[in-house]
XYZ file of C-alpha atoms in Angstrom:
369
model
C -0.436 6.910 -5.646
C 3.070 8.383 -5.687
C 6.052 6.093 -5.183
C 9.771 6.676 -4.721
C 12.270 4.604 -6.712
C 15.900 4.078 -5.740
C 17.557 3.686 -9.130
C 20.100 1.064 -10.162
C 23.724 1.401 -11.199
C 22.755 2.817 -14.604
C 20.305 5.431 -13.287
C 19.499 7.139 -16.591
C 18.469 3.836 -18.136
C 16.518 3.006 -14.975
C 14.734 6.338 -15.335
C 13.843 5.558 -18.956
C 12.310 2.256 -17.829
C 10.106 4.073 -15.306
C 9.024 6.639 -17.918
C 7.940 3.835 -20.254
C 5.708 2.265 -17.592
C 4.383 4.948 -15.227
C 2.931 8.447 -15.109
C 4.433 11.723 -13.884
C 7.984 10.389 -13.531
C 10.288 13.012 -12.003
C 13.970 12.768 -11.276
C 15.038 13.717 -7.739
C 18.738 13.656 -8.526
C 21.129 10.968 -9.728
C 19.756 8.157 -7.552
C 16.051 8.810 -6.963
C 12.849 9.315 -8.916
C 9.157 9.560 -8.074
C 6.310 8.224 -10.198
C 2.561 7.651 -10.064
C 0.516 4.514 -10.647
C -2.883 3.275 -9.542
C -1.702 -0.300 -8.989
C 1.128 -1.119 -6.575
C 4.279 -1.651 -8.688
C 5.852 -5.115 -8.698
C 9.586 -4.657 -8.159
C 10.232 -8.171 -9.460
C 9.436 -6.829 -12.938
C 11.669 -3.738 -12.763
C 15.234 -4.408 -13.829
C 16.483 -0.896 -13.126
C 14.922 -0.134 -9.725
C 16.627 -1.323 -6.549
C 13.948 -0.241 -4.061
C 10.412 1.131 -4.078
C 9.052 3.221 -1.209
C 5.880 5.044 -0.193
C 5.824 8.511 1.352
C 4.982 8.668 5.058
C 2.248 11.322 5.156
C 2.249 11.837 8.928
C 4.926 12.548 11.541
C 7.426 9.675 11.500
C 6.929 9.109 15.229
C 3.184 8.635 14.726
C 3.872 6.174 11.924
C 6.297 4.159 14.056
C 3.880 4.063 16.997
C 1.350 2.297 14.751
C 3.640 -0.646 13.980
C 2.099 -3.966 15.133
C 2.928 -4.757 18.727
C 4.354 -7.965 20.097
C 7.309 -8.251 17.753
C 10.806 -6.828 17.809
C 11.351 -4.039 15.307
C 14.280 -4.087 12.891
C 15.062 -0.570 11.707
C 17.348 0.783 9.008
C 17.748 4.281 7.572
C 18.968 5.469 4.173
C 19.780 9.161 4.043
C 19.524 10.686 0.553
C 19.365 14.260 1.832
C 21.932 16.774 0.637
C 24.217 16.210 3.618
C 23.483 12.511 3.946
C 26.304 10.256 5.147
C 26.794 6.963 6.949
C 27.088 8.960 10.177
C 23.894 10.964 9.613
C 21.941 7.847 8.645
C 23.126 5.960 11.723
C 22.380 8.928 13.937
C 18.842 9.063 12.512
C 18.327 5.346 13.092
C 19.492 5.598 16.692
C 17.205 8.581 17.270
C 14.179 6.544 16.225
C 15.404 3.547 18.195
C 15.433 5.635 21.373
C 11.994 6.988 20.520
C 10.585 3.482 20.106
C 12.266 2.191 23.253
C 10.634 5.001 25.230
C 7.349 3.676 23.887
C 8.134 0.205 25.196
C 9.324 -1.381 21.960
C 12.356 -3.621 21.388
C 14.463 -2.447 18.438
C 17.463 -3.674 16.433
C 19.212 -1.142 14.202
C 20.857 -2.162 10.930
C 24.321 -0.627 10.759
C 25.180 1.798 7.949
C 28.395 1.478 5.948
C 27.268 4.366 3.747
C 24.495 6.943 3.636
C 22.185 4.455 1.906
C 21.766 0.822 2.829
C 22.663 -1.427 -0.077
C 19.851 -3.373 -1.721
C 21.571 -6.577 -0.537
C 21.511 -5.369 3.082
C 17.884 -4.276 2.800
C 16.798 -7.519 1.159
C 18.622 -9.891 3.473
C 17.288 -8.031 6.509
C 13.762 -8.092 5.004
C 13.370 -4.352 5.499
C 10.156 -4.050 3.510
C 7.239 -5.454 5.509
C 5.560 -5.743 8.909
C 7.972 -4.725 11.716
C 11.104 -4.725 9.580
C 11.399 -1.129 8.429
C 13.677 0.902 6.201
C 13.135 4.644 6.335
C 14.390 6.741 3.425
C 15.049 10.396 4.130
C 15.227 12.938 1.309
C 15.343 16.730 1.457
C 11.563 16.817 1.076
C 10.073 13.841 2.929
C 10.357 10.466 4.633
C 9.443 7.226 2.887
C 8.964 3.626 3.943
C 10.467 0.941 1.677
C 7.846 -1.539 0.427
C 9.925 -3.556 -2.068
C 13.578 -4.480 -2.648
C 15.161 -6.254 -5.612
C 15.808 -9.919 -4.932
C 19.425 -10.006 -6.054
C 19.758 -13.691 -5.181
C 16.948 -14.535 -7.591
C 18.661 -12.670 -10.428
C 21.896 -14.542 -9.776
C 20.087 -17.878 -9.802
C 18.254 -17.094 -13.031
C 21.533 -16.108 -14.643
C 23.860 -18.830 -13.391
C 21.620 -21.867 -12.959
C 20.360 -21.968 -16.533
C 21.617 -25.232 -18.055
C 22.857 -23.719 -21.338
C 25.185 -20.722 -21.203
C 27.829 -19.468 -23.626
C 30.234 -16.746 -22.502
C 31.665 -16.467 -26.020
C 28.500 -14.854 -27.365
C 28.180 -12.432 -24.461
C 26.065 -12.683 -21.335
C 22.962 -10.508 -21.382
C 22.106 -9.703 -17.731
C 18.518 -10.596 -16.732
C 18.049 -7.074 -15.347
C 18.916 -5.564 -18.728
C 16.577 -8.009 -20.446
C 13.753 -6.790 -18.179
C 14.595 -3.185 -18.998
C 14.507 -3.849 -22.762
C 11.087 -5.454 -22.379
C 9.717 -2.722 -20.117
C 10.859 0.017 -22.492
C 8.166 -1.327 -24.828
C 5.594 -0.020 -22.340
C 2.635 -1.642 -20.633
C 1.132 -4.430 -22.713
C -1.449 -7.071 -21.692
C -0.406 -10.455 -20.328
C -0.324 -13.024 -23.102
C 0.928 -10.570 -25.727
C 3.556 -12.185 -27.950
C 7.092 -10.854 -27.562
C 9.491 -11.458 -30.439
C 13.285 -11.688 -30.040
C 14.850 -12.128 -33.498
C 18.377 -12.532 -32.023
C 17.422 -14.803 -29.127
C 20.896 -16.200 -28.302
C 20.565 -18.330 -25.177
C 17.080 -16.993 -24.486
C 17.556 -14.476 -21.683
C 15.027 -11.966 -23.062
C 12.520 -14.752 -23.713
C 13.066 -16.132 -20.202
C 12.370 -12.767 -18.583
C 9.393 -12.154 -20.862
C 7.818 -15.452 -19.772
C 8.294 -14.479 -16.119
C 6.567 -11.164 -16.883
C 3.521 -12.861 -18.379
C 4.215 -12.672 -22.114
C 4.033 -15.380 -24.751
C 7.312 -15.616 -26.642
C 8.737 -16.196 -30.096
C 12.456 -16.323 -30.819
C 14.770 -16.917 -33.730
C 18.518 -16.974 -34.185
C 20.829 -17.553 -37.134
C 22.895 -19.972 -35.046
C 21.229 -23.371 -34.631
C 23.208 -24.013 -31.439
C 21.774 -20.862 -29.858
C 18.234 -21.998 -30.619
C 19.021 -25.349 -28.990
C 20.352 -23.501 -25.932
C 17.185 -21.405 -25.756
C 15.048 -24.553 -25.931
C 17.003 -26.089 -23.032
C 16.787 -22.945 -20.943
C 13.058 -22.458 -21.482
C 12.440 -26.118 -20.687
C 14.395 -25.614 -17.448
C 12.282 -22.538 -16.685
C 9.104 -24.467 -17.436
C 10.093 -27.117 -14.909
C 10.910 -24.494 -12.287
C 7.567 -22.759 -12.818
C 5.681 -26.068 -13.070
C 3.990 -24.596 -16.139
C 3.594 -25.688 -19.734
C 5.329 -23.054 -21.837
C 4.706 -23.027 -25.578
C 7.476 -20.884 -27.094
C 7.789 -20.519 -30.854
C 11.462 -21.087 -31.719
C 13.186 -21.416 -35.075
C 16.548 -21.073 -36.794
C 16.391 -18.064 -39.056
C 18.164 -14.991 -40.404
C 16.598 -11.819 -38.998
C 17.199 -10.062 -42.323
C 14.730 -12.235 -44.253
C 12.822 -14.490 -41.818
C 9.015 -14.455 -41.804
C 7.831 -14.552 -38.187
C 4.559 -16.028 -37.043
C 1.825 -13.527 -36.308
C 0.492 -11.891 -34.268
C 3.483 -10.167 -32.653
C 2.806 -7.454 -30.078
C 6.261 -6.190 -29.143
C 9.882 -6.693 -30.160
C 12.775 -6.577 -27.686
C 16.257 -7.861 -28.404
C 19.979 -7.500 -28.230
C 21.036 -7.358 -31.863
C 24.343 -8.537 -33.303
C 27.144 -6.860 -31.313
C 30.065 -7.929 -33.487
C 33.135 -9.842 -32.404
C 34.083 -10.153 -28.700
C 37.018 -7.878 -27.859
C 39.489 -7.590 -25.012
C 41.079 -4.338 -26.224
C 39.717 -1.264 -28.021
C 39.845 -1.993 -31.790
C 42.131 -0.093 -34.118
C 40.530 2.158 -36.726
C 40.580 -0.445 -39.496
C 38.996 -3.132 -37.334
C 36.436 -0.696 -35.935
C 35.387 0.382 -39.433
C 34.946 -3.255 -40.444
C 32.926 -4.064 -37.324
C 30.664 -1.046 -37.776
C 29.970 -1.927 -41.404
C 29.095 -5.528 -40.559
C 26.885 -4.695 -37.565
C 25.177 -1.822 -39.348
C 24.379 -3.971 -42.369
C 22.820 -6.720 -40.259
C 20.777 -4.347 -38.086
C 19.558 -2.289 -41.054
C 18.537 -5.449 -42.865
C 16.709 -6.736 -39.794
C 14.799 -3.493 -39.216
C 13.808 -3.277 -42.871
C 12.550 -6.870 -42.840
C 10.694 -6.372 -39.551
C 9.006 -3.173 -40.738
C 7.230 -5.089 -43.492
C 5.696 -7.501 -40.943
C 4.462 -5.347 -38.045
C 1.755 -2.763 -37.635
C 1.905 0.966 -36.974
C 2.690 1.902 -33.390
C 4.319 -1.384 -32.415
C 7.209 -0.901 -29.941
C 10.621 -2.152 -31.019
C 13.442 -1.934 -28.448
C 16.925 -2.933 -29.546
C 20.403 -2.954 -28.020
C 23.116 -2.186 -30.568
C 26.898 -2.046 -30.108
C 29.135 0.882 -29.185
C 32.914 0.535 -28.923
C 35.337 1.921 -26.333
C 38.014 4.159 -27.811
C 41.488 4.782 -26.372
C 40.427 8.220 -25.070
C 37.667 6.622 -22.971
C 34.585 7.605 -24.983
C 32.312 5.156 -26.817
C 31.871 5.330 -30.582
C 28.305 4.544 -31.551
C 26.919 2.776 -34.577
C 24.929 5.842 -35.731
C 22.066 3.653 -36.932
C 19.744 6.427 -35.761
C 20.644 8.428 -38.872
C 18.760 5.859 -40.954
C 15.822 5.041 -38.679
C 13.388 7.416 -40.380
C 13.986 5.879 -43.804
C 13.585 2.382 -42.352
C 10.027 3.119 -41.233
C 10.373 3.915 -37.511
C 10.185 6.848 -35.137
C 12.597 7.179 -32.224
C 10.901 7.514 -28.824
C 11.948 10.520 -26.749
C 12.114 10.799 -22.972
C 11.306 13.645 -20.612
C 14.194 13.227 -18.176
C 17.039 12.101 -20.440
C 18.562 12.110 -23.916
C 19.374 9.289 -26.331
C 23.042 9.736 -25.400
C 22.151 8.594 -21.847
C 21.007 5.147 -23.002
C 24.429 3.502 -23.031
C 24.697 0.358 -20.907
C 28.184 -0.811 -19.906
C 30.452 -1.785 -17.082
C 33.542 0.281 -16.362
C 36.042 -0.102 -19.235
C 33.860 -2.634 -21.040
C 35.054 -2.725 -24.663
C 31.719 -3.377 -26.395
C 28.861 -1.484 -24.772
C 25.156 -1.617 -25.596
C 23.267 1.423 -26.817
C 19.539 1.050 -26.221
C 17.227 2.426 -28.892
C 13.455 2.662 -28.400
C 11.471 2.728 -31.630
C 7.854 2.799 -32.807
C 6.782 1.549 -36.196
C 5.392 4.413 -38.273
């Protein structure tokens, strides 16, 4: 079936995630994409997709008439058409409200502050099942939303973990999901390795997605934090997790086998509050490059051909506003990997950062030769 995805705040990266998981992914502009899959997609596993919708393949009025009777209808509209605005979306919602009222139905309309309802508004109004409806209008068709990101759940998973350390950077759970999903579709129970596990965010998300996990970190305190956080997750899930955790240097550690996929945020260098000067930047690039090269060389000797390896490496904000990258890609071929390409985007699009963030993350998707 064909589905519509409303992409997240980093839409190019969101698009890459969809390409790694689904068939026939097509961009419909900066905010939307369509894709095909036989099984209904689980939005809880998609870090980069805010909403999923299904095309309404009949007149919208006929579709609305078929909604179960006996309950009040809550209706919202997001207008992604070329001339879409808060006014046009609200006008559309009121049009369908009048239509439903003429057919004897009670309707509440969700007010628009912009052309598209925010994912928070859609989620908190439950506009994705039964008689709570969000219609999405594009230039080509109408869709009904069937899933919305649970933003509250992401916040809880991020902030309620017992062991957190802002000094080493805070990997967002959504980004962790994206890194994992860029490895592609792999069976439940496959072992995911994170050789730079930090406080365990990637491992946490991997467990929630059905993977077994193995993590290492050079810093003993980080491994202790990961143990605490995975124990907390185990208690929340009421499940017995059996992670493999160890203190170890990613440049020479021997990981337990079998490993089925590798996803991690590598060493990003020192935290910074201002763009580094040229001398400091050169020093940071040399240090980060040496660690990441050493890690990839060590890993290549331990994994089989075709294994996906997704890494986030640093890029630094410069005074003119652009980001200077690590250029590790120049050495990937000699290290024993191929770089995955994407249909709808370039490698230069895979830069994850907030506005004016000093140290950004460049995502690189690799396959062992």
